[in-house]
Amino acid sequence: MTDFFCVDVFGVGPYTGNPLAVFLRGELYDDETMQLLAREMNLSETTFLMSDSITTMDGIPTVDVRIFTPVAEIPFAGHPTLGTAFVFQQEFLKQAYPTVNLRMKAGVIPVDMVYEDHRPQKLVMTQNQPIFGETFPSALIAAILSLKEEDIEDSTPIQMVSTGLPFLIVPLRHLDATNRARIHSATLEDAFREKELPNILIYTTETVHDHDYHVRVFVPELGVSEDPATGSANGCLCAYLSKYDTNRRGNYRAIVEQGYMIKRPSLLYLEGERNADQYVIRVGGGVTPVYRGTLMRS
């Protein structure tokens, strides 16, 4: 009997993108065991699909999902949303529903699916309304990233943004700066001594291939030194760009490349719409099944 699947999310070919483990019957495990299993899988996230919670909401199949990093449970994450939705459709629904809902601690996240040969080829999640938070001086953030202050693009702010999980959005001038960025742990911990350590997304318009943005994401608080593809962070970036890029006039479409520095190249498709202070933030990509596994039981 299969206990879990491993899928790659946002990949550009075999064994690319962000790997995810999805346990099919999460209701079998208590909180401590879920955390131990996530640590054992040692991926950026592991999800637990609560198969005993499957229901419908306004005719849309809906299921409860919990998400764990190797060190903590989190309320929302992007690539776990798409990967779990894929497994939910393939293993439980087995019909070409255009939309499924995942109920997480951050709320209900709808995922739309485009099919080819009965398998979802592109999945797109609609994220929560963004919350724009604190801004930070470029000198401080440059020091945290082991960069020079002139590496920071100063036409838009360095700002915390959340669509369910907060990220500090940092614009950089050049691809070279994103490649040189390294978290200076002592400076980071000193600057945020009275707060939780921030998740950090850095980006530039200079890219490796013909895409719109190049992104790197660091999640030190949750034990993820660098993430190869981050749907939650890129949702925050999409909201940020929708707010500050006046050339797009509230309608935003972009293709983001991520994961190149850690040899897990990934592509994420962003769609943002802004009407006054109301946003529609959507992040999409592909999901590829890699392997299935069974736990050894004594």
mmCIF file with all atom_site columns, N, CA and C in Angstrom, residues 60 81-82 85-86 97-102 104 109-113 122-126 282-283:
data_model
loop_
_atom_site.group_PDB
_atom_site.id
_atom_site.type_symbol
_atom_site.label_atom_id
_atom_site.label_alt_id
_atom_site.label_comp_id
_atom_site.label_asym_id
_atom_site.label_entity_id
_atom_site.label_seq_id
_atom_site.pdbx_PDB_ins_code
_atom_site.Cartn_x
_atom_site.Cartn_y
_atom_site.Cartn_z
_atom_site.occupancy
_atom_site.B_iso_or_equiv
_atom_site.pdbx_formal_charge
_atom_site.auth_seq_id
_atom_site.auth_comp_id
_atom_site.auth_asym_id
_atom_site.auth_atom_id
_atom_site.pdbx_PDB_model_num
ATOM 1  N N  . ILE A 1 60  ? -17.267 21.985 -5.498  1.00 0.00 ? 60  ILE A N  1
ATOM 2  C CA . ILE A 1 60  ? -15.832 21.823 -5.741  1.00 0.00 ? 60  ILE A CA 1
ATOM 3  C C  . ILE A 1 60  ? -15.249 20.849 -4.728  1.00 0.00 ? 60  ILE A C  1
ATOM 4  N N  . THR A 1 81  ? 0.989   23.406 -2.240  1.00 0.00 ? 81  THR A N  1
ATOM 5  C CA . THR A 1 81  ? -0.410  23.532 -2.658  1.00 0.00 ? 81  THR A CA 1
ATOM 6  C C  . THR A 1 81  ? -0.622  22.862 -4.011  1.00 0.00 ? 81  THR A C  1
ATOM 7  N N  . LEU A 1 82  ? 0.221   23.195 -4.981  1.00 0.00 ? 82  LEU A N  1
ATOM 8  C CA . LEU A 1 82  ? 0.052   22.612 -6.321  1.00 0.00 ? 82  LEU A CA 1
ATOM 9  C C  . LEU A 1 82  ? 0.337   21.115 -6.315  1.00 0.00 ? 82  LEU A C  1
ATOM 10 N N  . ALA A 1 85  ? -2.510  19.239 -4.605  1.00 0.00 ? 85  ALA A N  1
ATOM 11 C CA . ALA A 1 85  ? -3.702  19.250 -5.465  1.00 0.00 ? 85  ALA A CA 1
ATOM 12 C C  . ALA A 1 85  ? -3.576  18.215 -6.576  1.00 0.00 ? 85  ALA A C  1
ATOM 13 N N  . PHE A 1 86  ? -2.387  18.101 -7.159  1.00 0.00 ? 86  PHE A N  1
ATOM 14 C CA . PHE A 1 86  ? -2.140  17.102 -8.206  1.00 0.00 ? 86  PHE A CA 1
ATOM 15 C C  . PHE A 1 86  ? -2.379  15.683 -7.667  1.00 0.00 ? 86  PHE A C  1
ATOM 16 N N  . TYR A 1 97  ? -11.743 17.334 -12.743 1.00 0.00 ? 97  TYR A N  1
ATOM 17 C CA . TYR A 1 97  ? -12.370 18.523 -12.157 1.00 0.00 ? 97  TYR A CA 1
ATOM 18 C C  . TYR A 1 97  ? -11.556 19.758 -12.544 1.00 0.00 ? 97  TYR A C  1
ATOM 19 N N  . PRO A 1 98  ? -12.214 20.840 -12.951 1.00 0.00 ? 98  PRO A N  1
ATOM 20 C CA . PRO A 1 98  ? -11.455 22.040 -13.321 1.00 0.00 ? 98  PRO A CA 1
ATOM 21 C C  . PRO A 1 98  ? -10.832 22.751 -12.129 1.00 0.00 ? 98  PRO A C  1
ATOM 22 N N  . THR A 1 99  ? -11.391 22.542 -10.925 1.00 0.00 ? 99  THR A N  1
ATOM 23 C CA . THR A 1 99  ? -10.900 23.217 -9.722  1.00 0.00 ? 99  THR A CA 1
ATOM 24 C C  . THR A 1 99  ? -11.029 22.289 -8.525  1.00 0.00 ? 99  THR A C  1
ATOM 25 N N  . VAL A 1 100 ? -10.040 22.330 -7.645  1.00 0.00 ? 100 VAL A N  1
ATOM 26 C CA . VAL A 1 100 ? -10.150 21.678 -6.339  1.00 0.00 ? 100 VAL A CA 1
ATOM 27 C C  . VAL A 1 100 ? -9.787  22.712 -5.280  1.00 0.00 ? 100 VAL A C  1
ATOM 28 N N  . ASN A 1 101 ? -10.256 22.484 -4.060  1.00 0.00 ? 101 ASN A N  1
ATOM 29 C CA . ASN A 1 101 ? -9.933  23.360 -2.932  1.00 0.00 ? 101 ASN A CA 1
ATOM 30 C C  . ASN A 1 101 ? -9.081  22.607 -1.925  1.00 0.00 ? 101 ASN A C  1
ATOM 31 N N  . LEU A 1 102 ? -8.051  23.294 -1.423  1.00 0.00 ? 102 LEU A N  1
ATOM 32 C CA . LEU A 1 102 ? -7.281  22.778 -0.301  1.00 0.00 ? 102 LEU A CA 1
ATOM 33 C C  . LEU A 1 102 ? -7.530  23.686 0.894   1.00 0.00 ? 102 LEU A C  1
ATOM 34 N N  . MET A 1 104 ? -6.358  24.902 4.294   1.00 0.00 ? 104 MET A N  1
ATOM 35 C CA . MET A 1 104 ? -5.142  24.963 5.093   1.00 0.00 ? 104 MET A CA 1
ATOM 36 C C  . MET A 1 104 ? -5.354  25.891 6.282   1.00 0.00 ? 104 MET A C  1
ATOM 37 N N  . ILE A 1 109 ? -7.656  27.441 -0.281  1.00 0.00 ? 109 ILE A N  1
ATOM 38 C CA . ILE A 1 109 ? -6.922  27.859 -1.470  1.00 0.00 ? 109 ILE A CA 1
ATOM 39 C C  . ILE A 1 109 ? -7.457  27.077 -2.665  1.00 0.00 ? 109 ILE A C  1
ATOM 40 N N  . PRO A 1 110 ? -8.089  27.747 -3.648  1.00 0.00 ? 110 PRO A N  1
ATOM 41 C CA . PRO A 1 110 ? -8.540  27.052 -4.852  1.00 0.00 ? 110 PRO A CA 1
ATOM 42 C C  . PRO A 1 110 ? -7.389  26.842 -5.837  1.00 0.00 ? 110 PRO A C  1
ATOM 43 N N  . VAL A 1 111 ? -7.393  25.695 -6.501  1.00 0.00 ? 111 VAL A N  1
ATOM 44 C CA . VAL A 1 111 ? -6.384  25.372 -7.508  1.00 0.00 ? 111 VAL A CA 1
ATOM 45 C C  . VAL A 1 111 ? -7.106  24.972 -8.791  1.00 0.00 ? 111 VAL A C  1
ATOM 46 N N  . ASP A 1 112 ? -6.875  25.727 -9.863  1.00 0.00 ? 112 ASP A N  1
ATOM 47 C CA . ASP A 1 112 ? -7.446  25.414 -11.172 1.00 0.00 ? 112 ASP A CA 1
ATOM 48 C C  . ASP A 1 112 ? -6.488  24.506 -11.930 1.00 0.00 ? 112 ASP A C  1
ATOM 49 N N  . MET A 1 113 ? -7.054  23.632 -12.772 1.00 0.00 ? 113 MET A N  1
ATOM 50 C CA . MET A 1 113 ? -6.245  22.636 -13.474 1.00 0.00 ? 113 MET A CA 1
ATOM 51 C C  . MET A 1 113 ? -6.571  22.620 -14.963 1.00 0.00 ? 113 MET A C  1
ATOM 52 N N  . LYS A 1 122 ? -1.019  21.908 -16.128 1.00 0.00 ? 122 LYS A N  1
ATOM 53 C CA . LYS A 1 122 ? -0.723  23.178 -15.484 1.00 0.00 ? 122 LYS A CA 1
ATOM 54 C C  . LYS A 1 122 ? -1.728  23.376 -14.363 1.00 0.00 ? 122 LYS A C  1
ATOM 55 N N  . LEU A 1 123 ? -1.213  23.744 -13.204 1.00 0.00 ? 123 LEU A N  1
ATOM 56 C CA . LEU A 1 123 ? -2.051  24.003 -12.045 1.00 0.00 ? 123 LEU A CA 1
ATOM 57 C C  . LEU A 1 123 ? -1.812  25.444 -11.611 1.00 0.00 ? 123 LEU A C  1
ATOM 58 N N  . VAL A 1 124 ? -2.889  26.133 -11.253 1.00 0.00 ? 124 VAL A N  1
ATOM 59 C CA . VAL A 1 124 ? -2.792  27.544 -10.889 1.00 0.00 ? 124 VAL A CA 1
ATOM 60 C C  . VAL A 1 124 ? -3.562  27.773 -9.593  1.00 0.00 ? 124 VAL A C  1
ATOM 61 N N  . MET A 1 125 ? -2.874  28.282 -8.573  1.00 0.00 ? 125 MET A N  1
ATOM 62 C CA . MET A 1 125 ? -3.523  28.572 -7.298  1.00 0.00 ? 125 MET A CA 1
ATOM 63 C C  . MET A 1 125 ? -3.874  30.053 -7.208  1.00 0.00 ? 125 MET A C  1
ATOM 64 N N  . THR A 1 126 ? -4.989  30.352 -6.581  1.00 0.00 ? 126 THR A N  1
ATOM 65 C CA . THR A 1 126 ? -5.362  31.728 -6.248  1.00 0.00 ? 126 THR A CA 1
ATOM 66 C C  . THR A 1 126 ? -5.043  31.958 -4.784  1.00 0.00 ? 126 THR A C  1
ATOM 67 N N  . ARG A 1 282 ? -2.415  35.018 -8.607  1.00 0.00 ? 282 ARG A N  1
ATOM 68 C CA . ARG A 1 282 ? -2.425  33.627 -9.057  1.00 0.00 ? 282 ARG A CA 1
ATOM 69 C C  . ARG A 1 282 ? -1.004  33.214 -9.440  1.00 0.00 ? 282 ARG A C  1
ATOM 70 N N  . VAL A 1 283 ? -0.641  32.002 -9.039  1.00 0.00 ? 283 VAL A N  1
ATOM 71 C CA . VAL A 1 283 ? 0.682   31.457 -9.329  1.00 0.00 ? 283 VAL A CA 1
ATOM 72 C C  . VAL A 1 283 ? 0.498   30.042 -9.875  1.00 0.00 ? 283 VAL A C  1
#
